[in-house]
Amino acid sequence: MKVAVVGATGLVGTVMLKVLEERNFPLTELIPVASEKSVGKEITFKGKKFPIVSMDTAIGMRPDIALFSAGGNTSLEHAPRFKEAGTTVIDNSSAWRMDPAIKLIVPEVNAHELSIDNKIIANPNCSTIQMVVVLKPLHDKYKIKRVVVSTYQSVTGTGVKAVDQLMNERNGVDGPKAYPYEIDLNVLPHIDVFMDNGYTKEEMKMVKETNKIMSDDNIRVTATTVRIPVMGGHSESVNIEFENDFDLAEVRSILEKSPGIIVVDDVANLKYPMPKDAHEKDEVFVGRIRRDESAPKALNLWIVADNLRKGAATNAVQIAEYLLQKELV
Protein backbone atom coordinates (compact mmCIF):
# COMPACT_ATOMS: atom_id res chain seq x y z
CA MET A 1 0.00 0.00 0.00
CA LYS A 2 1.86 3.04 -1.33
CA VAL A 3 0.51 6.41 -0.16
CA ALA A 4 1.60 9.79 -1.54
CA VAL A 5 0.97 12.97 0.44
CA VAL A 6 1.02 15.89 -2.00
CA GLY A 7 1.71 19.16 -0.21
CA ALA A 8 3.47 17.29 2.60
CA THR A 9 5.18 20.39 4.02
CA GLY A 10 2.05 22.58 4.25
CA LEU A 11 -0.20 23.02 7.29
CA VAL A 12 -2.75 20.38 6.22
CA GLY A 13 -0.13 18.07 4.68
CA THR A 14 1.80 18.01 7.95
CA VAL A 15 -1.39 17.09 9.81
CA MET A 16 -2.20 14.39 7.21
CA LEU A 17 1.13 12.72 8.01
CA LYS A 18 0.41 13.00 11.73
CA VAL A 19 -3.09 11.51 11.32
CA LEU A 20 -1.79 8.64 9.14
CA GLU A 21 0.73 7.85 11.88
CA GLU A 22 -1.70 8.20 14.80
CA ARG A 23 -4.39 6.08 13.16
CA ASN A 24 -1.78 3.51 12.14
CA PHE A 25 -2.87 3.58 8.51
CA PRO A 26 -1.52 0.35 6.92
CA LEU A 27 0.82 1.87 4.35
CA THR A 28 3.97 0.05 3.26
CA GLU A 29 5.56 3.00 1.47
CA LEU A 30 5.18 6.73 2.09
CA ILE A 31 5.80 9.16 -0.78
CA PRO A 32 5.96 12.77 0.45
CA VAL A 33 5.54 15.30 -2.39
CA ALA A 34 6.12 19.04 -2.28
CA SER A 35 7.24 21.94 -4.45
CA GLU A 36 10.55 21.81 -6.32
CA LYS A 37 12.29 23.91 -3.65
CA SER A 38 11.55 21.21 -1.03
CA VAL A 39 12.63 18.22 -3.14
CA GLY A 40 15.45 16.33 -1.45
CA LYS A 41 14.60 17.54 2.04
CA GLU A 42 13.39 14.90 4.48
CA ILE A 43 10.33 14.44 6.63
CA THR A 44 10.06 12.05 9.56
CA PHE A 45 7.25 9.50 9.72
CA LYS A 46 7.06 6.80 12.42
CA GLY A 47 10.66 7.54 13.34
CA LYS A 48 11.99 7.04 9.82
CA LYS A 49 13.24 9.63 7.33
CA PHE A 50 11.59 9.94 3.92
CA PRO A 51 12.94 12.18 1.13
CA ILE A 52 10.52 14.64 -0.46
CA VAL A 53 10.10 13.92 -4.16
CA SER A 54 8.76 15.85 -7.14
CA MET A 55 5.32 15.38 -8.67
CA ASP A 56 6.73 13.53 -11.68
CA THR A 57 8.74 11.16 -9.50
CA ALA A 58 5.70 10.43 -7.33
CA ILE A 59 3.49 9.68 -10.35
CA GLY A 60 6.17 7.34 -11.69
CA MET A 61 6.12 5.45 -8.37
CA ARG A 62 2.41 4.66 -8.97
CA PRO A 63 1.02 5.07 -5.44
CA ASP A 64 -2.26 3.34 -4.57
CA ILE A 65 -3.62 6.49 -2.91
CA ALA A 66 -2.59 10.15 -3.16
CA LEU A 67 -3.77 12.55 -0.48
CA PHE A 68 -3.70 16.04 -2.02
CA SER A 69 -3.46 19.28 -0.10
CA ALA A 70 -1.54 21.59 -2.40
CA GLY A 71 -4.12 24.06 -3.73
CA GLY A 72 -6.74 23.96 -6.47
CA ASN A 73 -4.51 24.67 -9.45
CA THR A 74 -2.08 21.92 -8.48
CA SER A 75 -4.98 19.50 -8.09
CA LEU A 76 -6.52 20.40 -11.44
CA GLU A 77 -3.20 19.89 -13.19
CA HIS A 78 -1.85 16.81 -11.45
CA ALA A 79 -4.77 14.78 -10.00
CA PRO A 80 -5.72 13.51 -13.51
CA ARG A 81 -2.08 12.46 -14.06
CA PHE A 82 -2.14 10.38 -10.88
CA LYS A 83 -5.51 8.96 -11.96
CA GLU A 84 -4.00 7.92 -15.31
CA ALA A 85 -1.26 6.08 -13.38
CA GLY A 86 -3.95 4.09 -11.54
CA THR A 87 -3.84 6.09 -8.30
CA THR A 88 -6.96 7.03 -6.32
CA VAL A 89 -6.74 10.73 -5.46
CA ILE A 90 -8.39 12.22 -2.37
CA ASP A 91 -8.24 15.97 -2.90
CA ASN A 92 -8.55 18.57 -0.15
CA SER A 93 -8.82 21.63 -2.42
CA SER A 94 -11.98 23.17 -3.85
CA ALA A 95 -10.96 22.15 -7.40
CA TRP A 96 -13.26 19.15 -7.85
CA ARG A 97 -15.94 19.60 -5.19
CA MET A 98 -18.77 20.82 -7.39
CA ASP A 99 -17.88 18.73 -10.45
CA PRO A 100 -20.99 16.55 -10.97
CA ALA A 101 -18.79 13.60 -11.96
CA ILE A 102 -16.79 13.73 -8.69
CA LYS A 103 -17.99 12.42 -5.33
CA LEU A 104 -17.86 14.87 -2.41
CA ILE A 105 -17.44 12.71 0.67
CA VAL A 106 -17.81 12.90 4.44
CA PRO A 107 -17.50 9.27 5.56
CA GLU A 108 -20.12 9.49 8.34
CA VAL A 109 -22.62 10.90 5.84
CA ASN A 110 -22.17 9.48 2.34
CA ALA A 111 -19.19 7.10 2.04
CA HIS A 112 -21.65 4.50 0.71
CA GLU A 113 -21.71 6.46 -2.59
CA LEU A 114 -18.11 5.46 -3.37
CA SER A 115 -17.26 2.77 -5.90
CA ILE A 116 -14.08 1.36 -7.39
CA ASP A 117 -14.54 3.72 -10.37
CA ASN A 118 -14.11 6.87 -8.26
CA LYS A 119 -10.46 7.69 -8.91
CA ILE A 120 -10.69 11.36 -7.88
CA ILE A 121 -12.61 11.99 -4.65
CA ALA A 122 -13.19 15.47 -3.22
CA ASN A 123 -12.81 16.39 0.44
CA PRO A 124 -15.35 19.11 1.35
CA ASN A 125 -14.70 22.53 2.84
CA CYS A 126 -13.73 22.38 6.53
CA SER A 127 -16.74 24.35 7.77
CA THR A 128 -19.13 22.20 5.73
CA ILE A 129 -17.68 18.91 6.99
CA GLN A 130 -18.30 19.54 10.68
CA MET A 131 -21.81 20.84 10.02
CA VAL A 132 -23.05 17.96 7.85
CA VAL A 133 -21.75 15.34 10.31
CA VAL A 134 -24.31 16.79 12.73
CA LEU A 135 -27.05 17.55 10.19
CA LYS A 136 -27.21 14.06 8.66
CA PRO A 137 -28.64 12.03 11.59
CA LEU A 138 -31.11 14.84 12.36
CA HIS A 139 -32.19 15.08 8.71
CA ASP A 140 -32.77 11.31 8.63
CA LYS A 141 -35.12 11.60 11.61
CA TYR A 142 -36.88 14.97 11.25
CA LYS A 143 -36.21 16.15 7.64
CA ILE A 144 -34.41 19.50 7.47
CA LYS A 145 -36.08 22.38 5.61
CA ARG A 146 -33.64 25.23 6.28
CA VAL A 147 -30.27 25.90 7.92
CA VAL A 148 -28.90 29.27 9.04
CA VAL A 149 -25.21 29.08 9.97
CA SER A 150 -22.74 31.66 11.23
CA THR A 151 -19.14 30.50 11.52
CA TYR A 152 -16.27 31.57 13.77
CA GLN A 153 -13.24 30.26 11.91
CA SER A 154 -9.66 29.77 13.04
CA VAL A 155 -6.77 31.55 11.31
CA THR A 156 -5.26 28.12 10.64
CA GLY A 157 -7.88 27.75 7.91
CA THR A 158 -6.03 30.40 5.91
CA GLY A 159 -2.57 28.89 6.40
CA VAL A 160 0.84 29.57 7.90
CA LYS A 161 0.93 33.20 6.75
CA ALA A 162 -2.27 33.94 8.71
CA VAL A 163 -0.96 32.23 11.85
CA ASP A 164 2.21 34.30 11.53
CA GLN A 165 0.17 37.50 11.08
CA LEU A 166 -1.83 36.82 14.26
CA MET A 167 1.25 36.01 16.35
CA ASN A 168 3.22 38.96 14.91
CA GLU A 169 0.38 41.35 15.79
CA ARG A 170 0.14 39.84 19.26
CA ASN A 171 3.88 40.35 19.75
CA GLY A 172 4.07 43.80 18.18
CA VAL A 173 6.10 42.59 15.19
CA ASP A 174 5.59 43.97 11.69
CA GLY A 175 5.38 41.28 9.04
CA PRO A 176 3.58 39.96 5.93
CA LYS A 177 -0.23 40.11 6.00
CA ALA A 178 -2.62 37.33 5.03
CA TYR A 179 -5.66 39.54 5.67
CA PRO A 180 -6.54 43.09 4.55
CA TYR A 181 -6.93 44.16 8.21
CA GLU A 182 -5.51 43.28 11.61
CA ILE A 183 -6.87 39.98 12.92
CA ASP A 184 -5.77 40.15 16.57
CA LEU A 185 -8.47 41.67 18.79
CA ASN A 186 -10.65 41.83 15.69
CA VAL A 187 -13.23 39.86 13.71
CA LEU A 188 -13.39 39.77 9.90
CA PRO A 189 -16.80 38.93 8.35
CA HIS A 190 -14.98 37.99 5.18
CA ILE A 191 -13.56 34.58 4.16
CA ASP A 192 -12.46 34.09 0.54
CA VAL A 193 -13.57 36.53 -2.19
CA PHE A 194 -16.89 38.37 -2.44
CA MET A 195 -19.25 37.30 -5.20
CA ASP A 196 -21.87 39.21 -7.21
CA ASN A 197 -24.66 38.19 -4.82
CA GLY A 198 -22.89 39.79 -1.83
CA TYR A 199 -21.92 36.47 -0.29
CA THR A 200 -18.34 35.23 -0.10
CA LYS A 201 -17.13 32.14 -1.92
CA GLU A 202 -16.75 30.39 1.46
CA GLU A 203 -20.42 31.06 2.27
CA MET A 204 -21.60 29.73 -1.08
CA LYS A 205 -19.39 26.64 -0.66
CA MET A 206 -21.33 25.83 2.51
CA VAL A 207 -24.62 26.17 0.65
CA LYS A 208 -23.75 24.11 -2.42
CA GLU A 209 -21.61 21.49 -0.71
CA THR A 210 -24.26 20.78 1.93
CA ASN A 211 -26.85 20.09 -0.76
CA LYS A 212 -24.46 17.83 -2.67
CA ILE A 213 -23.22 15.84 0.34
CA MET A 214 -26.72 15.40 1.76
CA SER A 215 -28.09 14.53 -1.72
CA ASP A 216 -30.95 16.94 -1.16
CA ASP A 217 -31.28 20.25 -3.03
CA ASN A 218 -34.43 21.04 -1.06
CA ILE A 219 -32.43 21.86 2.07
CA ARG A 220 -32.13 25.64 2.02
CA VAL A 221 -28.89 26.95 3.53
CA THR A 222 -27.70 30.48 4.24
CA ALA A 223 -24.30 31.23 5.72
CA THR A 224 -22.20 34.05 7.15
CA THR A 225 -18.56 33.04 7.52
CA VAL A 226 -16.30 34.94 9.92
CA ARG A 227 -12.58 34.80 10.70
CA ILE A 228 -11.66 35.19 14.37
CA PRO A 229 -8.26 35.39 16.15
CA VAL A 230 -8.12 31.81 17.43
CA MET A 231 -6.25 28.63 16.61
CA GLY A 232 -7.42 25.10 17.30
CA GLY A 233 -10.68 24.87 15.43
CA HIS A 234 -13.74 26.35 13.77
CA SER A 235 -16.98 27.05 15.66
CA GLU A 236 -20.46 27.36 14.19
CA SER A 237 -23.79 28.67 15.43
CA VAL A 238 -26.38 26.62 13.54
CA ASN A 239 -30.14 27.13 13.43
CA ILE A 240 -32.10 24.25 11.87
CA GLU A 241 -35.75 24.29 10.84
CA PHE A 242 -37.34 20.84 10.44
CA GLU A 243 -40.39 19.52 8.60
CA ASN A 244 -41.30 17.45 11.67
CA ASP A 245 -41.29 18.37 15.33
CA PHE A 246 -38.66 16.94 17.65
CA ASP A 247 -38.07 16.08 21.28
CA LEU A 248 -34.91 17.63 22.75
CA ALA A 249 -33.97 14.54 24.73
CA GLU A 250 -34.31 12.47 21.56
CA VAL A 251 -32.15 14.96 19.62
CA ARG A 252 -29.40 14.58 22.23
CA SER A 253 -29.73 10.81 22.16
CA ILE A 254 -29.50 10.69 18.35
CA LEU A 255 -26.37 12.87 18.36
CA GLU A 256 -24.73 10.90 21.18
CA LYS A 257 -25.19 7.66 19.23
CA SER A 258 -24.01 9.07 15.87
CA PRO A 259 -20.47 8.26 14.69
CA GLY A 260 -17.87 11.00 14.94
CA ILE A 261 -19.89 13.21 17.32
CA ILE A 262 -19.25 14.07 20.98
CA VAL A 263 -22.03 15.91 22.80
CA VAL A 264 -20.78 18.48 25.35
CA ASP A 265 -23.95 20.09 26.61
CA ASP A 266 -24.21 20.76 30.35
CA VAL A 267 -24.85 24.46 30.77
CA ALA A 268 -25.55 24.06 34.52
CA ASN A 269 -21.85 23.24 34.87
CA LEU A 270 -20.74 25.59 32.05
CA LYS A 271 -19.86 22.70 29.75
CA TYR A 272 -20.00 23.47 26.03
CA PRO A 273 -17.62 22.91 23.08
CA MET A 274 -14.71 25.31 22.53
CA PRO A 275 -11.93 25.35 19.92
CA LYS A 276 -9.30 24.67 22.62
CA ASP A 277 -11.08 21.42 23.52
CA ALA A 278 -11.42 20.31 19.88
CA HIS A 279 -7.76 21.01 19.08
CA GLU A 280 -5.97 17.87 17.79
CA LYS A 281 -9.17 15.81 18.12
CA ASP A 282 -10.86 13.95 15.26
CA GLU A 283 -14.45 14.25 16.48
CA VAL A 284 -17.09 16.94 15.97
CA PHE A 285 -18.29 18.47 19.24
CA VAL A 286 -21.88 19.66 19.73
CA GLY A 287 -23.46 21.68 22.53
CA ARG A 288 -25.87 24.52 23.40
CA ILE A 289 -28.65 22.25 22.11
CA ARG A 290 -31.91 24.12 22.57
CA ARG A 291 -35.23 24.83 20.95
CA ASP A 292 -35.52 28.03 18.90
CA GLU A 293 -38.34 29.74 20.79
CA SER A 294 -38.94 32.19 17.94
CA ALA A 295 -39.94 29.54 15.39
CA PRO A 296 -41.81 26.21 15.44
CA LYS A 297 -39.87 22.99 14.77
CA ALA A 298 -36.53 24.84 14.94
CA LEU A 299 -33.37 23.98 16.82
CA ASN A 300 -30.20 25.86 17.81
CA LEU A 301 -26.82 24.10 18.05
CA TRP A 302 -23.18 25.06 18.61
CA ILE A 303 -20.71 22.92 16.61
CA VAL A 304 -16.91 22.88 17.02
CA ALA A 305 -14.18 20.84 15.29
CA ASP A 306 -10.46 21.01 14.57
CA ASN A 307 -10.46 22.38 11.02
CA LEU A 308 -7.05 20.92 10.15
CA ARG A 309 -8.08 17.45 11.34
CA LYS A 310 -11.77 16.55 10.85
CA GLY A 311 -12.11 19.62 8.62
CA ALA A 312 -9.33 18.43 6.33
CA ALA A 313 -6.68 15.80 7.09
CA THR A 314 -8.69 13.34 9.19
CA ASN A 315 -11.64 13.36 6.79
CA ALA A 316 -9.28 12.55 3.90
CA VAL A 317 -7.63 9.72 5.83
CA GLN A 318 -11.04 8.37 6.85
CA ILE A 319 -12.01 8.25 3.16
CA ALA A 320 -8.81 6.28 2.48
CA GLU A 321 -9.62 3.92 5.37
CA TYR A 322 -13.10 3.33 3.92
CA LEU A 323 -11.65 2.57 0.47
CA LEU A 324 -9.35 -0.05 2.03
CA GLN A 325 -12.08 -1.55 4.19
CA LYS A 326 -14.41 -1.95 1.20
CA GLU A 327 -11.58 -3.08 -1.12
CA LEU A 328 -12.17 -0.15 -3.48
CA VAL A 329 -8.48 0.52 -3.98
PDB file of N, CA and C in Angstrom, residues 107-168:
ATOM      1  N   PRO A 107     -17.221  10.690   5.335  1.00  0.00           N
ATOM      2  CA  PRO A 107     -17.503   9.266   5.557  1.00  0.00           C
ATOM      3  C   PRO A 107     -18.728   8.963   6.416  1.00  0.00           C
ATOM      4  N   GLU A 108     -18.958   9.743   7.477  1.00  0.00           N
ATOM      5  CA  GLU A 108     -20.117   9.487   8.339  1.00  0.00           C
ATOM      6  C   GLU A 108     -21.441   9.741   7.625  1.00  0.00           C
ATOM      7  N   VAL A 109     -21.389  10.483   6.519  1.00  0.00           N
ATOM      8  CA  VAL A 109     -22.619  10.904   5.843  1.00  0.00           C
ATOM      9  C   VAL A 109     -22.880  10.108   4.568  1.00  0.00           C
ATOM     10  N   ASN A 110     -21.866  10.012   3.677  1.00  0.00           N
ATOM     11  CA  ASN A 110     -22.172   9.477   2.341  1.00  0.00           C
ATOM     12  C   ASN A 110     -21.056   8.616   1.738  1.00  0.00           C
ATOM     13  N   ALA A 111     -20.253   7.977   2.574  1.00  0.00           N
ATOM     14  CA  ALA A 111     -19.194   7.101   2.037  1.00  0.00           C
ATOM     15  C   ALA A 111     -19.774   5.980   1.180  1.00  0.00           C
ATOM     16  N   HIS A 112     -21.020   5.593   1.458  1.00  0.00           N
ATOM     17  CA  HIS A 112     -21.655   4.502   0.709  1.00  0.00           C
ATOM     18  C   HIS A 112     -21.781   4.811  -0.786  1.00  0.00           C
ATOM     19  N   GLU A 113     -21.624   6.082  -1.170  1.00  0.00           N
ATOM     20  CA  GLU A 113     -21.714   6.456  -2.585  1.00  0.00           C
ATOM     21  C   GLU A 113     -20.469   6.051  -3.374  1.00  0.00           C
ATOM     22  N   LEU A 114     -19.384   5.742  -2.689  1.00  0.00           N
ATOM     23  CA  LEU A 114     -18.115   5.462  -3.373  1.00  0.00           C
ATOM     24  C   LEU A 114     -18.113   4.094  -4.039  1.00  0.00           C
ATOM     25  N   SER A 115     -17.454   4.049  -5.197  1.00  0.00           N
ATOM     26  CA  SER A 115     -17.258   2.773  -5.896  1.00  0.00           C
ATOM     27  C   SER A 115     -15.816   2.697  -6.370  1.00  0.00           C
ATOM     28  N   ILE A 116     -15.446   1.566  -6.918  1.00  0.00           N
ATOM     29  CA  ILE A 116     -14.075   1.364  -7.391  1.00  0.00           C
ATOM     30  C   ILE A 116     -13.736   2.278  -8.571  1.00  0.00           C
ATOM     31  N   ASP A 117     -14.758   2.836  -9.211  1.00  0.00           N
ATOM     32  CA  ASP A 117     -14.543   3.716 -10.371  1.00  0.00           C
ATOM     33  C   ASP A 117     -14.205   5.151  -9.977  1.00  0.00           C
ATOM     34  N   ASN A 118     -14.374   5.493  -8.701  1.00  0.00           N
ATOM     35  CA  ASN A 118     -14.111   6.869  -8.260  1.00  0.00           C
ATOM     36  C   ASN A 118     -12.621   7.053  -8.003  1.00  0.00           C
ATOM     37  N   LYS A 119     -11.914   7.550  -9.012  1.00  0.00           N
ATOM     38  CA  LYS A 119     -10.461   7.688  -8.910  1.00  0.00           C
ATOM     39  C   LYS A 119     -10.020   9.081  -8.451  1.00  0.00           C
ATOM     40  N   ILE A 120     -10.929  10.070  -8.526  1.00  0.00           N
ATOM     41  CA  ILE A 120     -10.692  11.361  -7.878  1.00  0.00           C
ATOM     42  C   ILE A 120     -11.878  11.601  -6.951  1.00  0.00           C
ATOM     43  N   ILE A 121     -11.574  11.790  -5.678  1.00  0.00           N
ATOM     44  CA  ILE A 121     -12.611  11.991  -4.652  1.00  0.00           C
ATOM     45  C   ILE A 121     -12.332  13.325  -3.979  1.00  0.00           C
ATOM     46  N   ALA A 122     -13.375  14.140  -3.811  1.00  0.00           N
ATOM     47  CA  ALA A 122     -13.193  15.469  -3.220  1.00  0.00           C
ATOM     48  C   ALA A 122     -13.486  15.455  -1.723  1.00  0.00           C
ATOM     49  N   ASN A 123     -12.628  16.144  -0.994  1.00  0.00           N
ATOM     50  CA  ASN A 123     -12.807  16.389   0.439  1.00  0.00           C
ATOM     51  C   ASN A 123     -13.522  17.740   0.570  1.00  0.00           C
ATOM     52  N   PRO A 124     -14.624  17.842   1.296  1.00  0.00           N
ATOM     53  CA  PRO A 124     -15.349  19.112   1.346  1.00  0.00           C
ATOM     54  C   PRO A 124     -14.597  20.207   2.104  1.00  0.00           C
ATOM     55  N   ASN A 125     -15.178  21.394   2.067  1.00  0.00           N
ATOM     56  CA  ASN A 125     -14.697  22.527   2.840  1.00  0.00           C
ATOM     57  C   ASN A 125     -14.777  22.200   4.335  1.00  0.00           C
ATOM     58  N   CYS A 126     -13.809  22.710   5.099  1.00  0.00           N
ATOM     59  CA  CYS A 126     -13.725  22.383   6.530  1.00  0.00           C
ATOM     60  C   CYS A 126     -15.006  22.747   7.288  1.00  0.00           C
ATOM     61  N   SER A 127     -15.551  23.927   7.030  1.00  0.00           N
ATOM     62  CA  SER A 127     -16.741  24.354   7.772  1.00  0.00           C
ATOM     63  C   SER A 127     -17.975  23.543   7.392  1.00  0.00           C
ATOM     64  N   THR A 128     -18.011  23.049   6.154  1.00  0.00           N
ATOM     65  CA  THR A 128     -19.130  22.197   5.726  1.00  0.00           C
ATOM     66  C   THR A 128     -19.048  20.831   6.398  1.00  0.00           C
ATOM     67  N   ILE A 129     -17.851  20.261   6.455  1.00  0.00           N
ATOM     68  CA  ILE A 129     -17.677  18.910   6.995  1.00  0.00           C
ATOM     69  C   ILE A 129     -18.271  18.800   8.393  1.00  0.00           C
ATOM     70  N   GLN A 130     -17.856  19.692   9.295  1.00  0.00           N
ATOM     71  CA  GLN A 130     -18.299  19.541  10.684  1.00  0.00           C
ATOM     72  C   GLN A 130     -19.804  19.751  10.814  1.00  0.00           C
ATOM     73  N   MET A 131     -20.371  20.590   9.947  1.00  0.00           N
ATOM     74  CA  MET A 131     -21.814  20.839  10.020  1.00  0.00           C
ATOM     75  C   MET A 131     -22.617  19.638   9.536  1.00  0.00           C
ATOM     76  N   VAL A 132     -22.224  19.048   8.399  1.00  0.00           N
ATOM     77  CA  VAL A 132     -23.046  17.960   7.851  1.00  0.00           C
ATOM     78  C   VAL A 132     -22.954  16.685   8.692  1.00  0.00           C
ATOM     79  N   VAL A 133     -21.845  16.495   9.404  1.00  0.00           N
ATOM     80  CA  VAL A 133     -21.753  15.341  10.313  1.00  0.00           C
ATOM     81  C   VAL A 133     -22.891  15.392  11.332  1.00  0.00           C
ATOM     82  N   VAL A 134     -23.228  16.600  11.758  1.00  0.00           N
ATOM     83  CA  VAL A 134     -24.314  16.789  12.730  1.00  0.00           C
ATOM     84  C   VAL A 134     -25.681  16.821  12.047  1.00  0.00           C
ATOM     85  N   LEU A 135     -25.763  17.439  10.872  1.00  0.00           N
ATOM     86  CA  LEU A 135     -27.052  17.552  10.193  1.00  0.00           C
ATOM     87  C   LEU A 135     -27.613  16.196   9.759  1.00  0.00           C
ATOM     88  N   LYS A 136     -26.744  15.298   9.291  1.00  0.00           N
ATOM     89  CA  LYS A 136     -27.211  14.061   8.660  1.00  0.00           C
ATOM     90  C   LYS A 136     -28.132  13.228   9.553  1.00  0.00           C
ATOM     91  N   PRO A 137     -27.734  12.863  10.782  1.00  0.00           N
ATOM     92  CA  PRO A 137     -28.644  12.034  11.586  1.00  0.00           C
ATOM     93  C   PRO A 137     -29.941  12.752  11.947  1.00  0.00           C
ATOM     94  N   LEU A 138     -29.892  14.076  12.055  1.00  0.00           N
ATOM     95  CA  LEU A 138     -31.113  14.837  12.363  1.00  0.00           C
ATOM     96  C   LEU A 138     -32.015  14.930  11.137  1.00  0.00           C
ATOM     97  N   HIS A 139     -31.415  15.055   9.960  1.00  0.00           N
ATOM     98  CA  HIS A 139     -32.192  15.077   8.710  1.00  0.00           C
ATOM     99  C   HIS A 139     -32.888  13.729   8.499  1.00  0.00           C
ATOM    100  N   ASP A 140     -32.183  12.647   8.787  1.00  0.00           N
ATOM    101  CA  ASP A 140     -32.770  11.311   8.628  1.00  0.00           C
ATOM    102  C   ASP A 140     -34.011  11.142   9.493  1.00  0.00           C
ATOM    103  N   LYS A 141     -34.004  11.769  10.659  1.00  0.00           N
ATOM    104  CA  LYS A 141     -35.119  11.598  11.608  1.00  0.00           C
ATOM    105  C   LYS A 141     -36.235  12.633  11.410  1.00  0.00           C
ATOM    106  N   TYR A 142     -35.862  13.906  11.216  1.00  0.00           N
ATOM    107  CA  TYR A 142     -36.875  14.970  11.248  1.00  0.00           C
ATOM    108  C   TYR A 142     -37.059  15.717   9.920  1.00  0.00           C
ATOM    109  N   LYS A 143     -36.198  15.490   8.966  1.00  0.00           N
ATOM    110  CA  LYS A 143     -36.211  16.147   7.642  1.00  0.00           C
ATOM    111  C   LYS A 143     -35.981  17.664   7.763  1.00  0.00           C
ATOM    112  N   ILE A 144     -34.802  18.087   7.370  1.00  0.00           N
ATOM    113  CA  ILE A 144     -34.414  19.498   7.470  1.00  0.00           C
ATOM    114  C   ILE A 144     -34.991  20.299   6.301  1.00  0.00           C
ATOM    115  N   LYS A 145     -35.587  21.456   6.632  1.00  0.00           N
ATOM    116  CA  LYS A 145     -36.081  22.383   5.612  1.00  0.00           C
ATOM    117  C   LYS A 145     -35.067  23.498   5.350  1.00  0.00           C
ATOM    118  N   ARG A 146     -34.488  24.052   6.439  1.00  0.00           N
ATOM    119  CA  ARG A 146     -33.643  25.235   6.275  1.00  0.00           C
ATOM    120  C   ARG A 146     -32.578  25.262   7.367  1.00  0.00           C
ATOM    121  N   VAL A 147     -31.381  25.756   6.982  1.00  0.00           N
ATOM    122  CA  VAL A 147     -30.265  25.897   7.916  1.00  0.00           C
ATOM    123  C   VAL A 147     -29.726  27.320   7.816  1.00  0.00           C
ATOM    124  N   VAL A 148     -29.565  27.967   8.969  1.00  0.00           N
ATOM    125  CA  VAL A 148     -28.899  29.272   9.039  1.00  0.00           C
ATOM    126  C   VAL A 148     -27.636  29.074   9.867  1.00  0.00           C
ATOM    127  N   VAL A 149     -26.472  29.326   9.265  1.00  0.00           N
ATOM    128  CA  VAL A 149     -25.212  29.082   9.971  1.00  0.00           C
ATOM    129  C   VAL A 149     -24.332  30.331   9.954  1.00  0.00           C
ATOM    130  N   SER A 150     -23.771  30.635  11.116  1.00  0.00           N
ATOM    131  CA  SER A 150     -22.735  31.662  11.230  1.00  0.00           C
ATOM    132  C   SER A 150     -21.492  30.976  11.772  1.00  0.00           C
ATOM    133  N   THR A 151     -20.355  31.195  11.113  1.00  0.00           N
ATOM    134  CA  THR A 151     -19.138  30.500  11.517  1.00  0.00           C
ATOM    135  C   THR A 151     -18.178  31.451  12.228  1.00  0.00           C
ATOM    136  N   TYR A 152     -17.318  30.846  13.040  1.00  0.00           N
ATOM    137  CA  TYR A 152     -16.270  31.569  13.773  1.00  0.00           C
ATOM    138  C   TYR A 152     -14.996  30.777  13.517  1.00  0.00           C
ATOM    139  N   GLN A 153     -14.261  31.149  12.460  1.00  0.00           N
ATOM    140  CA  GLN A 153     -13.244  30.261  11.912  1.00  0.00           C
ATOM    141  C   GLN A 153     -11.820  30.655  12.293  1.00  0.00           C
ATOM    142  N   SER A 154     -11.043  29.626  12.619  1.00  0.00           N
ATOM    143  CA  SER A 154      -9.658  29.772  13.041  1.00  0.00           C
ATOM    144  C   SER A 154      -8.777  30.312  11.915  1.00  0.00           C
ATOM    145  N   VAL A 155      -7.730  31.042  12.300  1.00  0.00           N
ATOM    146  CA  VAL A 155      -6.774  31.550  11.308  1.00  0.00           C
ATOM    147  C   VAL A 155      -6.008  30.421  10.629  1.00  0.00           C
ATOM    148  N   THR A 156      -5.966  29.243  11.259  1.00  0.00           N
ATOM    149  CA  THR A 156      -5.257  28.116  10.637  1.00  0.00           C
ATOM    150  C   THR A 156      -5.915  27.699   9.334  1.00  0.00           C
ATOM    151  N   GLY A 157      -7.190  28.053   9.162  1.00  0.00           N
ATOM    152  CA  GLY A 157      -7.885  27.747   7.914  1.00  0.00           C
ATOM    153  C   GLY A 157      -7.323  28.505   6.726  1.00  0.00           C
ATOM    154  N   THR A 158      -6.646  29.626   6.984  1.00  0.00           N
ATOM    155  CA  THR A 158      -6.033  30.396   5.905  1.00  0.00           C
ATOM    156  C   THR A 158      -4.635  29.881   5.587  1.00  0.00           C
ATOM    157  N   GLY A 159      -3.918  29.423   6.624  1.00  0.00           N
ATOM    158  CA  GLY A 159      -2.574  28.895   6.396  1.00  0.00           C
ATOM    159  C   GLY A 159      -1.528  29.528   7.293  1.00  0.00           C
ATOM    160  N   VAL A 160      -0.273  29.147   7.050  1.00  0.00           N
ATOM    161  CA  VAL A 160       0.844  29.572   7.896  1.00  0.00           C
ATOM    162  C   VAL A 160       0.979  31.091   7.946  1.00  0.00           C
ATOM    163  N   LYS A 161       0.775  31.746   6.811  1.00  0.00           N
ATOM    164  CA  LYS A 161       0.926  33.205   6.747  1.00  0.00           C
ATOM    165  C   LYS A 161      -0.044  33.901   7.702  1.00  0.00           C
ATOM    166  N   ALA A 162      -1.257  33.357   7.817  1.00  0.00           N
ATOM    167  CA  ALA A 162      -2.266  33.943   8.708  1.00  0.00           C
ATOM    168  C   ALA A 162      -1.911  33.709  10.176  1.00  0.00           C
ATOM    169  N   VAL A 163      -1.415  32.527  10.479  1.00  0.00           N
ATOM    170  CA  VAL A 163      -0.964  32.231  11.846  1.00  0.00           C
ATOM    171  C   VAL A 163       0.162  33.192  12.217  1.00  0.00           C
ATOM    172  N   ASP A 164       1.094  33.379  11.282  1.00  0.00           N
ATOM    173  CA  ASP A 164       2.207  34.304  11.529  1.00  0.00           C
ATOM    174  C   ASP A 164       1.707  35.730  11.726  1.00  0.00           C
ATOM    175  N   GLN A 165       0.715  36.141  10.923  1.00  0.00           N
ATOM    176  CA  GLN A 165       0.170  37.501  11.080  1.00  0.00           C
ATOM    177  C   GLN A 165      -0.416  37.686  12.480  1.00  0.00           C
ATOM    178  N   LEU A 166      -1.212  36.721  12.928  1.00  0.00           N
ATOM    179  CA  LEU A 166      -1.825  36.816  14.258  1.00  0.00           C
ATOM    180  C   LEU A 166      -0.760  36.918  15.342  1.00  0.00           C
ATOM    181  N   MET A 167       0.229  36.024  15.295  1.00  0.00           N
ATOM    182  CA  MET A 167       1.249  36.013  16.349  1.00  0.00           C
ATOM    183  C   MET A 167       2.145  37.247  16.271  1.00  0.00           C
ATOM    184  N   ASN A 168       2.435  37.721  15.055  1.00  0.00           N
ATOM    185  CA  ASN A 168       3.220  38.961  14.911  1.00  0.00           C
ATOM    186  C   ASN A 168       2.491  40.147  15.522  1.00  0.00           C
TER     187      ASN A 168
END
